[in-house]
XYZ file of C-alpha atoms in Angstrom:
442
model
C 108.802 -65.049 99.905
C 106.451 -62.155 100.581
C 104.700 -63.156 103.775
C 101.298 -61.540 103.813
C 100.062 -62.977 107.075
C 101.398 -64.407 110.291
C 98.689 -66.474 111.937
C 98.473 -64.843 115.328
C 97.350 -61.287 115.149
C 97.708 -59.725 111.735
C 99.730 -59.029 108.637
C 103.519 -59.210 108.355
C 104.791 -58.099 104.961
C 108.392 -58.715 103.941
C 109.884 -57.729 100.595
C 113.491 -58.001 99.417
C 115.432 -55.924 96.923
C 117.347 -57.550 94.078
C 121.097 -57.907 94.564
C 123.956 -59.921 93.099
C 125.418 -62.522 95.423
C 126.566 -66.115 95.710
C 124.386 -68.753 94.044
C 123.093 -69.917 97.420
C 121.991 -66.396 98.350
C 120.321 -65.985 94.973
C 118.429 -69.242 95.516
C 117.386 -68.160 99.003
C 116.175 -64.810 97.703
C 114.180 -66.459 94.929
C 112.305 -68.670 97.396
C 111.932 -65.841 99.896
C 110.277 -63.664 97.239
C 107.481 -66.144 96.547
C 103.986 -65.303 97.705
C 103.075 -68.918 98.414
C 106.200 -71.043 98.898
C 105.702 -74.802 98.806
C 107.019 -77.559 101.046
C 109.596 -78.302 98.314
C 110.656 -74.637 98.410
C 111.154 -74.928 102.155
C 113.385 -77.997 101.716
C 115.414 -76.173 99.053
C 115.664 -73.115 101.290
C 117.080 -75.134 104.180
C 119.473 -76.993 101.863
C 120.860 -73.721 100.519
C 121.251 -72.378 104.052
C 123.425 -75.388 104.931
C 125.494 -74.925 101.771
C 125.941 -71.226 102.490
C 127.229 -72.011 105.979
C 130.223 -73.778 104.422
C 131.112 -71.018 101.923
C 130.159 -67.781 103.695
C 133.553 -66.200 104.369
C 133.003 -62.489 103.775
C 131.272 -60.299 106.336
C 128.321 -59.575 104.056
C 127.755 -63.255 103.327
C 127.680 -64.021 107.053
C 125.320 -61.139 107.784
C 122.793 -62.267 105.169
C 123.225 -65.933 106.104
C 122.125 -65.083 109.639
C 119.319 -62.932 108.267
C 117.901 -65.790 106.216
C 118.329 -68.203 109.116
C 116.393 -65.897 111.419
C 113.446 -65.532 109.029
C 113.159 -69.289 108.441
C 110.215 -69.595 110.878
C 108.329 -67.046 108.788
C 108.840 -69.179 105.692
C 107.666 -72.254 107.584
C 104.506 -70.416 108.687
C 103.887 -69.272 105.132
C 104.165 -72.888 103.925
C 101.560 -73.919 106.491
C 99.180 -71.474 104.821
C 96.113 -69.635 106.042
C 94.824 -72.727 107.860
C 97.816 -72.903 110.178
C 96.751 -73.594 113.760
C 97.801 -71.155 116.517
C 99.730 -73.905 118.330
C 101.714 -74.633 115.143
C 102.655 -70.984 114.832
C 103.543 -70.782 118.531
C 106.005 -73.672 118.125
C 107.771 -71.755 115.339
C 107.682 -68.249 116.838
C 109.384 -69.218 120.099
C 110.993 -66.588 122.351
C 114.404 -67.697 121.044
C 113.245 -67.422 117.418
C 111.964 -63.898 118.052
C 115.198 -62.926 119.801
C 117.247 -64.336 116.923
C 115.137 -62.369 114.451
C 115.615 -59.122 116.389
C 119.379 -59.688 116.548
C 119.588 -60.530 112.830
C 117.586 -57.437 111.898
C 119.822 -55.178 113.978
C 123.056 -56.687 112.634
C 121.749 -56.331 109.084
C 120.724 -52.702 109.668
C 124.143 -51.888 111.162
C 125.940 -53.564 108.282
C 123.918 -51.772 105.631
C 124.399 -48.453 107.397
C 128.151 -49.064 107.356
C 128.274 -50.117 103.690
C 125.717 -47.581 102.489
C 123.822 -50.293 100.576
C 120.228 -50.399 101.781
C 119.247 -53.834 100.540
C 116.982 -54.823 103.440
C 116.882 -51.637 105.532
C 113.573 -50.211 104.340
C 111.839 -53.582 104.498
C 113.161 -54.299 107.993
C 111.971 -50.935 109.281
C 108.532 -51.600 107.806
C 108.464 -55.124 109.183
C 109.302 -53.935 112.687
C 106.253 -51.649 112.703
C 103.988 -54.406 111.449
C 105.456 -57.151 113.648
C 105.180 -55.401 117.011
C 101.406 -55.953 117.397
C 101.918 -59.612 116.439
C 104.679 -60.056 118.997
C 102.600 -58.299 121.633
C 99.919 -60.937 121.145
C 102.589 -63.562 121.863
C 103.380 -61.741 125.114
C 99.687 -61.778 126.043
C 99.384 -65.481 125.170
C 102.484 -66.408 127.178
C 101.379 -64.403 130.192
C 97.993 -66.101 130.135
C 99.397 -69.616 129.726
C 98.374 -71.557 132.843
C 100.110 -74.793 131.827
C 103.659 -73.417 131.924
C 105.776 -73.393 135.062
C 105.586 -69.820 136.374
C 109.334 -69.220 136.338
C 109.601 -70.493 132.745
C 106.579 -68.408 131.727
C 107.988 -65.235 133.247
C 111.390 -65.819 131.677
C 109.997 -66.498 128.204
C 107.708 -63.464 128.412
C 110.681 -61.321 129.380
C 112.650 -62.644 126.404
C 109.885 -61.745 123.930
C 109.478 -58.281 125.470
C 113.213 -57.695 125.256
C 113.191 -58.883 121.629
C 110.469 -56.312 120.858
C 112.650 -53.680 122.493
C 115.626 -54.829 120.415
C 113.503 -54.354 117.294
C 112.504 -50.843 118.379
C 114.746 -49.276 121.006
C 112.498 -46.230 121.249
C 109.929 -48.484 122.931
C 111.406 -48.354 126.438
C 108.147 -49.572 127.960
C 108.892 -53.069 126.673
C 112.298 -52.967 128.403
C 110.589 -51.852 131.606
C 108.087 -54.713 131.368
C 110.913 -57.169 130.618
C 112.648 -56.095 133.843
C 109.456 -56.784 135.814
C 109.081 -60.275 134.375
C 112.752 -60.962 135.133
C 112.100 -59.946 138.735
C 109.153 -62.358 138.857
C 111.416 -65.075 137.429
C 114.041 -64.157 140.073
C 116.566 -63.520 137.299
C 118.071 -60.602 139.208
C 121.161 -60.189 137.028
C 119.095 -59.679 133.876
C 116.578 -57.484 135.681
C 119.388 -55.296 137.002
C 120.868 -54.941 133.514
C 117.516 -53.804 132.109
C 116.823 -51.447 135.022
C 120.231 -49.787 134.740
C 119.632 -49.222 131.028
C 116.293 -47.578 131.867
C 117.959 -45.389 134.484
C 120.706 -44.333 132.055
C 118.066 -43.464 129.455
C 116.218 -41.404 132.121
C 113.039 -43.355 131.401
C 110.096 -42.306 133.550
C 107.151 -43.997 131.840
C 105.033 -40.883 132.307
C 102.386 -40.300 129.687
C 98.865 -41.244 128.718
C 97.424 -44.730 128.445
C 94.835 -45.060 125.679
C 92.300 -47.746 126.571
C 89.312 -49.384 124.890
C 87.325 -52.535 125.649
C 87.737 -55.442 123.239
C 84.267 -56.628 122.209
C 85.407 -60.222 121.703
C 87.193 -60.707 125.039
C 85.261 -58.078 127.027
C 88.642 -56.999 128.447
C 90.293 -53.598 128.446
C 93.263 -53.196 126.092
C 95.913 -50.481 126.050
C 97.232 -48.713 122.966
C 100.428 -46.726 122.522
C 98.681 -43.842 120.764
C 95.260 -42.263 120.566
C 95.238 -42.854 116.788
C 95.735 -46.642 117.229
C 92.989 -46.805 119.841
C 90.555 -44.698 117.823
C 91.205 -46.775 114.699
C 90.144 -49.940 116.537
C 87.006 -48.202 117.807
C 86.225 -47.032 114.267
C 86.705 -50.592 112.981
C 84.125 -51.717 115.527
C 86.324 -54.242 117.355
C 86.582 -52.048 120.473
C 84.226 -49.854 122.478
C 84.244 -47.482 125.480
C 87.449 -45.550 124.733
C 89.027 -43.742 127.666
C 92.357 -42.342 128.809
C 94.356 -42.476 132.025
C 97.487 -40.657 133.089
C 100.552 -42.798 133.742
C 102.619 -41.711 136.770
C 106.408 -41.672 136.787
C 108.081 -45.070 137.260
C 111.466 -43.531 138.081
C 111.150 -44.116 141.816
C 110.142 -47.736 141.270
C 113.075 -48.325 138.892
C 115.583 -46.895 141.386
C 113.982 -48.880 144.197
C 114.219 -52.138 142.257
C 117.873 -51.445 141.378
C 118.631 -50.793 145.028
C 116.723 -53.846 146.294
C 118.516 -56.125 143.814
C 121.840 -54.709 144.997
C 120.798 -55.486 148.585
C 119.846 -59.013 147.472
C 123.341 -59.339 145.998
C 124.931 -58.189 149.252
C 125.858 -54.756 147.842
C 124.088 -52.711 150.513
C 126.443 -49.712 150.303
C 125.944 -49.542 146.527
C 122.202 -49.680 147.062
C 122.294 -46.834 149.582
C 124.369 -44.731 147.191
C 121.950 -45.380 144.318
C 118.902 -44.374 146.325
C 120.644 -41.354 147.880
C 121.486 -40.017 144.395
C 117.897 -40.446 143.305
C 116.588 -38.658 146.403
C 118.830 -35.653 145.723
C 117.124 -35.272 142.362
C 113.617 -35.887 143.755
C 113.592 -35.055 147.477
C 109.779 -34.941 147.660
C 109.227 -38.314 145.958
C 107.543 -40.461 148.633
C 108.213 -43.668 146.660
C 111.962 -42.979 146.871
C 111.733 -42.394 150.622
C 109.969 -45.719 151.081
C 112.497 -47.372 148.769
C 115.331 -46.146 150.968
C 113.368 -47.391 153.971
C 113.115 -50.843 152.366
C 116.907 -50.964 152.042
C 117.384 -50.242 155.751
C 114.684 -52.767 156.623
C 116.434 -55.493 154.647
C 119.702 -54.479 156.322
C 117.898 -54.970 159.691
C 118.393 -51.289 160.587
C 114.937 -50.725 162.065
C 115.827 -47.335 163.569
C 116.558 -45.751 160.200
C 113.694 -47.693 158.650
C 111.185 -46.166 161.048
C 112.764 -42.722 160.655
C 112.255 -42.850 156.895
C 108.751 -44.318 157.077
C 107.783 -41.523 159.466
C 109.297 -39.002 157.037
C 107.156 -40.459 154.249
C 104.148 -40.535 156.563
C 104.565 -36.839 157.334
C 104.198 -36.159 153.603
C 101.308 -38.586 153.190
C 99.638 -39.125 156.581
C 96.769 -41.290 155.285
C 98.852 -43.833 153.368
C 97.567 -47.171 154.672
C 100.568 -49.117 153.350
C 103.058 -46.853 155.135
C 101.176 -47.091 158.399
C 100.880 -50.869 158.036
C 104.670 -51.082 157.561
C 105.151 -49.061 160.736
C 102.978 -51.622 162.507
C 105.139 -54.452 161.186
C 108.418 -52.851 162.311
C 106.977 -51.930 165.696
C 105.874 -55.535 166.190
C 109.317 -56.792 165.116
C 110.864 -54.438 167.675
C 108.457 -55.921 170.278
C 106.647 -52.579 170.654
C 103.271 -54.269 170.723
C 101.110 -51.374 171.942
C 102.582 -49.141 169.253
C 102.043 -51.809 166.583
C 98.401 -52.256 167.624
C 97.869 -48.505 167.323
C 99.215 -48.535 163.756
C 97.151 -51.553 162.670
C 93.964 -50.019 164.037
C 94.759 -46.770 162.251
C 95.135 -48.702 158.978
C 91.689 -50.232 159.527
C 90.219 -46.782 160.204
C 91.661 -45.472 156.923
C 90.995 -48.566 154.843
C 88.412 -50.908 156.434
C 89.018 -53.671 153.858
C 92.790 -53.939 154.496
C 92.718 -57.630 155.422
C 96.406 -57.976 156.328
C 95.908 -55.360 159.036
C 93.194 -57.552 160.592
C 95.408 -60.640 160.369
C 98.424 -58.941 161.926
C 96.279 -57.307 164.587
C 94.739 -60.636 165.596
C 98.197 -62.234 165.768
C 99.356 -59.333 167.897
C 96.427 -59.658 170.280
C 96.997 -63.411 170.681
C 100.783 -63.102 171.015
C 100.760 -63.204 174.863
C 98.787 -66.463 174.763
C 101.890 -68.618 174.281
C 103.349 -67.352 177.561
C 100.061 -67.962 179.356
C 100.031 -71.541 178.050
C 103.633 -72.017 179.274
C 102.623 -70.842 182.743
C 99.582 -73.140 182.784
C 101.703 -76.135 181.777
C 103.992 -75.548 184.752
C 101.147 -75.642 187.279
C 100.534 -78.579 189.583
C 97.279 -79.888 191.098
C 97.724 -77.983 194.344
C 94.928 -75.723 195.571
C 97.126 -72.668 195.047
C 97.988 -73.645 191.449
C 94.378 -74.454 190.641
C 93.429 -70.912 191.673
C 96.241 -69.591 189.503
C 94.950 -71.743 186.646
C 91.545 -70.027 186.908
C 93.232 -66.606 186.766
C 95.293 -67.549 183.692
C 92.271 -69.074 181.966
C 90.359 -65.802 182.416
C 93.347 -63.924 180.912
C 93.268 -66.247 177.919
C 89.533 -65.757 177.513
C 90.051 -61.995 177.450
C 92.630 -62.354 174.661
C 90.436 -64.640 172.566
C 87.371 -62.456 173.042
C 89.393 -59.440 171.960
C 90.749 -61.220 168.866
C 87.410 -62.762 167.827
C 85.727 -59.670 166.259
C 88.942 -58.838 164.412
C 89.115 -62.318 162.865
C 85.387 -62.333 162.153
C 85.766 -59.106 160.185
C 88.704 -60.585 158.276
C 86.594 -63.672 157.507
C 83.764 -61.454 156.315
C 86.167 -59.665 153.957
C 87.806 -62.859 152.661
C 85.639 -65.943 153.376
C 87.993 -68.260 151.461
C 91.134 -67.300 153.370
C 92.267 -70.557 155.013
C 94.551 -68.828 157.531
C 91.699 -66.651 158.778
C 89.322 -69.624 158.980
C 91.849 -71.751 160.877
C 92.582 -69.011 163.418
C 88.907 -68.209 163.848
C 88.108 -71.886 164.395
C 90.755 -72.053 167.143
C 89.209 -69.018 168.856
C 85.698 -70.488 168.676
C 86.900 -73.836 170.023
C 88.655 -72.251 172.978
C 85.613 -70.122 173.810
C 83.419 -73.217 173.394
C 81.243 -71.552 170.759
C 80.151 -74.856 169.218
C 77.431 -73.372 166.989
C 79.948 -71.013 165.404
C 82.413 -73.857 164.904
C 79.719 -75.880 163.111
C 78.787 -72.904 160.926
C 82.430 -72.385 159.983
C 82.879 -76.072 159.131
C 79.704 -75.980 157.025
C 81.329 -73.403 154.745
C 84.043 -75.865 153.694
């Protein structure tokens, strides 16, 4: 069977050299070599696979049995023909099927390297090059699937990415992406395994991203090389080519390793991992913040703030760092300090909505104590006077919080938390027109 097209994203050519073997293997090869196998060929192929399972005793027989098993979906797609529907192909090229194919290819390559008989080696190497764009389209389709449960989607996407990496272990980017999807799926053991492999390989991810806009989808697409990108532009399928530099991912990889170790209760291991990385890259701000994250998760706010301030000294206008200082100050009940940090974030980045939310919460924080005091008051003349004093204090708080929440609402009109808090403020201040206007937006 020479498969000339996989119905997803392009050509996938497979050819097989002639070799003497058991009758079942000869029959499988004969069907595999056909340009257009029939449904009857497919039945015969599967029958011979079952027969071979019972007689395959030698190592070579077992290797090629698994090879033919793994490429069965390709035969099934070929039988479907050029009119095969994408959903039919997707059912055959499942993440497991792709993983099985990658494993079978690698076992076959190892075996043929050991025996010195390159029966499939050249074809497999060619297939890998031609299959990768096809498999990448499966990754894109999985990632964009809105019907799948998110955890299942992330896990399946990770499996396909890892299978691509297994096909071509020089493509460390796919391993890096697989680790990210595992993190999203909360499969921390698998993510840690992938991240440690990246660390051992000293993968940084630095380089150049070659981008062009797909005319059909109107979306930007990335290409591994300038040649690939330029070829698509020449073909006319893509326009607006451009390039962007890719920063090092080393700090992020170390941080994720350390944070997983913290999640697993291995805080000391995490601290050791990040300390080693910082020795190599003492000026890397992302590593400083990663170490800070470890101390934060360990509830060591003193060292957390020390490290955040160290990072801030290197990058004084980093809104995220300053925001984190506001969070830790608030957690330590240093409210004036936290307010200072949140306002500084807003000065640096006026559209930083979480700074507005946290600042409004901070401003209104004393209100719960005021309400407690009011609830304890009686109807005596003295308490009624005290009630008026406390009510004025509450009004001051709500008036102070109102412009902050209004700005947050202006930035994100659909944010339900902002709308709910703003409605409460308007109600307390008896701003009925503003309450009506807010309700009218819903």
